PDB file of C-alpha atoms in Angstrom:
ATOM      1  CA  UNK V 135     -19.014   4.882  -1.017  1.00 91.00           C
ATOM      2  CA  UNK V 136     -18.006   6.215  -4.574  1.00 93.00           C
ATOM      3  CA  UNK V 137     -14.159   6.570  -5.153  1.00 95.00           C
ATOM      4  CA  UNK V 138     -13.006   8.462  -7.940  1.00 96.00           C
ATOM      5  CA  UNK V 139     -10.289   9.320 -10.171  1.00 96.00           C
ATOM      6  CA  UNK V 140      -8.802  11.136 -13.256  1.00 96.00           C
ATOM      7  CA  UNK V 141      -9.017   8.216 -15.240  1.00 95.00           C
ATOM      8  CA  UNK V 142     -11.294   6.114 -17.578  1.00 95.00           C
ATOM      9  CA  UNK V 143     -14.326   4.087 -16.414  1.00 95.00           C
ATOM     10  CA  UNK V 144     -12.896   0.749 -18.037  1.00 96.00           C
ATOM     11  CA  UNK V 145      -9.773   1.391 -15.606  1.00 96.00           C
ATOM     12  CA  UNK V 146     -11.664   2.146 -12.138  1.00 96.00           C
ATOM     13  CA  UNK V 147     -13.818  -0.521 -12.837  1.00 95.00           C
ATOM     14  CA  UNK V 148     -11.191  -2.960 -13.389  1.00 96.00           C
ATOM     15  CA  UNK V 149      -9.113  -1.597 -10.421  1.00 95.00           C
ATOM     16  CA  UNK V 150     -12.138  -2.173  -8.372  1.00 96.00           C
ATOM     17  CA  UNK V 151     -12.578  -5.900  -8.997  1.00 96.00           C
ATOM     18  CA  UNK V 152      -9.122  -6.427  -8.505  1.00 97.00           C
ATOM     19  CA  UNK V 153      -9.397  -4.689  -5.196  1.00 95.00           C
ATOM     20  CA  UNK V 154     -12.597  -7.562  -4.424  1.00 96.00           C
ATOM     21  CA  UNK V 155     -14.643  -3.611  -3.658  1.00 96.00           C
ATOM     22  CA  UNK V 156     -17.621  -5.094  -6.514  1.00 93.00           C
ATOM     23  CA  UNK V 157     -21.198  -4.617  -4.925  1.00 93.00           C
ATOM     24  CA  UNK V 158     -19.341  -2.249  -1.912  1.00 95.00           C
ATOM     25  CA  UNK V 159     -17.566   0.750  -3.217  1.00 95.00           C
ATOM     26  CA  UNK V 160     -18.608   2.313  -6.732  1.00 95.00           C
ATOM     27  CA  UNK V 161     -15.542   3.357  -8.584  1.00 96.00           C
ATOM     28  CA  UNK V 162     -16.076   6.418 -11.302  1.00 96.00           C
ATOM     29  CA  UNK V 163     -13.251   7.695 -13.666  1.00 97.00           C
ATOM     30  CA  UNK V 164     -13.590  11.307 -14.370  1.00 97.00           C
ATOM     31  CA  UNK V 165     -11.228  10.949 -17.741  1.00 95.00           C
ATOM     32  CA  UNK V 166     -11.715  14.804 -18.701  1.00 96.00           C
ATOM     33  CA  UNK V 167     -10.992  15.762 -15.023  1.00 97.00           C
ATOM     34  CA  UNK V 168     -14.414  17.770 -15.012  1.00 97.00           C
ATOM     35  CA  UNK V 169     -15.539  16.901 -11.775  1.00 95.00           C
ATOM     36  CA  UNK V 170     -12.023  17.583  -9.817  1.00 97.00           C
ATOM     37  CA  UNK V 171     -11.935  20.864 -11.665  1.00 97.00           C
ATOM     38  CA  UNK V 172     -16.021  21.729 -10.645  1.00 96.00           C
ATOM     39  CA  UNK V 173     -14.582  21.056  -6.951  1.00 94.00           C
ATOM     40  CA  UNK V 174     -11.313  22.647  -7.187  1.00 95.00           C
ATOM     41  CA  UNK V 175      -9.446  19.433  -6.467  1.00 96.00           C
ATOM     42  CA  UNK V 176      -7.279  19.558  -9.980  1.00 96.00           C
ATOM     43  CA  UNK V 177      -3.896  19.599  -9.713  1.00 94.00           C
ATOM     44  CA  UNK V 178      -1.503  20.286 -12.889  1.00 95.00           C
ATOM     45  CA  UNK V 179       0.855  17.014 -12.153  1.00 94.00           C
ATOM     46  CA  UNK V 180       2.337  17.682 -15.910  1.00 96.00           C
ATOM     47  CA  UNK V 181       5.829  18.099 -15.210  1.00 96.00           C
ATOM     48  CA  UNK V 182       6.036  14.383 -13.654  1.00 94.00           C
ATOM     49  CA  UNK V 183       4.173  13.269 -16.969  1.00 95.00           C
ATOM     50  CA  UNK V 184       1.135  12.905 -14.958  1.00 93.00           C
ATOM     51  CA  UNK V 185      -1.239  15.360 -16.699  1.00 94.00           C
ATOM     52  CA  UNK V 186      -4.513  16.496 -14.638  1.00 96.00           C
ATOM     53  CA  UNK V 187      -5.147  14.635 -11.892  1.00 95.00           C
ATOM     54  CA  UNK V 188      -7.126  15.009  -8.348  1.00 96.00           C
ATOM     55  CA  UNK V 189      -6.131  15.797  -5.293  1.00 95.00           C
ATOM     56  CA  UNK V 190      -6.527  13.349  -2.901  1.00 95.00           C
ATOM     57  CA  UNK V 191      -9.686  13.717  -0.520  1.00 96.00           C
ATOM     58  CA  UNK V 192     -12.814  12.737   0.931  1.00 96.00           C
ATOM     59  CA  UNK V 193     -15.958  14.382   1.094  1.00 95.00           C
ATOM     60  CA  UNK V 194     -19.169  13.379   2.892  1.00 94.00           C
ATOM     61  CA  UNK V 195     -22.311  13.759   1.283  1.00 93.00           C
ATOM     62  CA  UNK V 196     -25.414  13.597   2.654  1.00 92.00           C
ATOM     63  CA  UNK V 197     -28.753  14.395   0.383  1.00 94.00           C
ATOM     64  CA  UNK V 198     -26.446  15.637  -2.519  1.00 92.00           C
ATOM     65  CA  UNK V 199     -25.002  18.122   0.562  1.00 94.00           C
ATOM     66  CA  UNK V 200     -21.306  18.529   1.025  1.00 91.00           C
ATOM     67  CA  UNK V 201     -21.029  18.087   4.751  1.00 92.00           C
ATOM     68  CA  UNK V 202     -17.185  17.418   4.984  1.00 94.00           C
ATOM     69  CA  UNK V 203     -14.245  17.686   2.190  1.00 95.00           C
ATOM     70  CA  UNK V 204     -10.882  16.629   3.742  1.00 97.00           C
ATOM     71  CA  UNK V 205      -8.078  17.370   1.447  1.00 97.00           C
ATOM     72  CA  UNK V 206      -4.124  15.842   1.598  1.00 96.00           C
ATOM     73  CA  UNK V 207      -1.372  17.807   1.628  1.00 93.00           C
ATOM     74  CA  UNK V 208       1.067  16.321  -1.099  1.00 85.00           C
ATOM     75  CA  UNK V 209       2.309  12.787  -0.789  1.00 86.00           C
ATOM     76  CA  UNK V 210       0.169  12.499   2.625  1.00 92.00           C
ATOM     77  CA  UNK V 211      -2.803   9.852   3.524  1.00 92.00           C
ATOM     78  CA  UNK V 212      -3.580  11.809   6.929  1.00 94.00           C
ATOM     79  CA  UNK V 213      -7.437  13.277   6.717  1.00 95.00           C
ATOM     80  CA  UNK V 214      -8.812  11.324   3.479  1.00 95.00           C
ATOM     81  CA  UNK V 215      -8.077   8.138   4.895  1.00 94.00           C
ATOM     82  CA  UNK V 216     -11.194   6.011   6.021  1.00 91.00           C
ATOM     83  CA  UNK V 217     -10.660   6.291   9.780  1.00 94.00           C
ATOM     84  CA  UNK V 218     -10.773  10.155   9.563  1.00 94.00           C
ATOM     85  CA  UNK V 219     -14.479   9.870   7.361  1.00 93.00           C
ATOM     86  CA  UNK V 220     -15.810   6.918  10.578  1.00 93.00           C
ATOM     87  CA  UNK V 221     -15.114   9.493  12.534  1.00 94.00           C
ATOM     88  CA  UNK V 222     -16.741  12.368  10.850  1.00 92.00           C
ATOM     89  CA  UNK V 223     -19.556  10.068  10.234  1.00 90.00           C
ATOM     90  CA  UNK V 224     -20.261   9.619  14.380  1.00 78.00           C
TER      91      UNK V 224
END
């Protein structure tokens, strides 16, 4: 499980030993927002001061295949959430 955000490595990987995820879920910071803009996930979040950031989403990868991509609407947690990907996975 990778999680990843529009931020700085340094940042995701404190966030992720603060969340207790070390040795379970690999956190990534895409700082330049290359990899949400190679998807199409960037959103333009300027006018709330928020820069480029990514939409929020799952995908499931299998063999460097993209099997699934679940993306929110804005402000929900309805088909990224974990649930929705256990699911997908059976």
């Amino acid at each position: 499980i990778w999680c990843v955000s529009v931020n700085d490595g340094f940042a995701m990987g404190a966030f992720g030993h603060d969340m207790g995820a070390d040795g379970k879920i690999r956190f990534l910071g895409d700082g330049n927002a290359e990899f949400a803009r190679a998807l199409g996930l960037d959103i333009d979040l300027s006018v709330a001061n928020m820069g480029i950031r990514m939409n929020r989403s799952s995908l499931l990868v299998e063999d460097g295949v993209v099997k699934q991509v679940n993306i929110e609407a804005p402000m929900a947690l309805e088909v990224s959430d974990a649930e929705t990907m256990l699911k997908q996975l059976g």
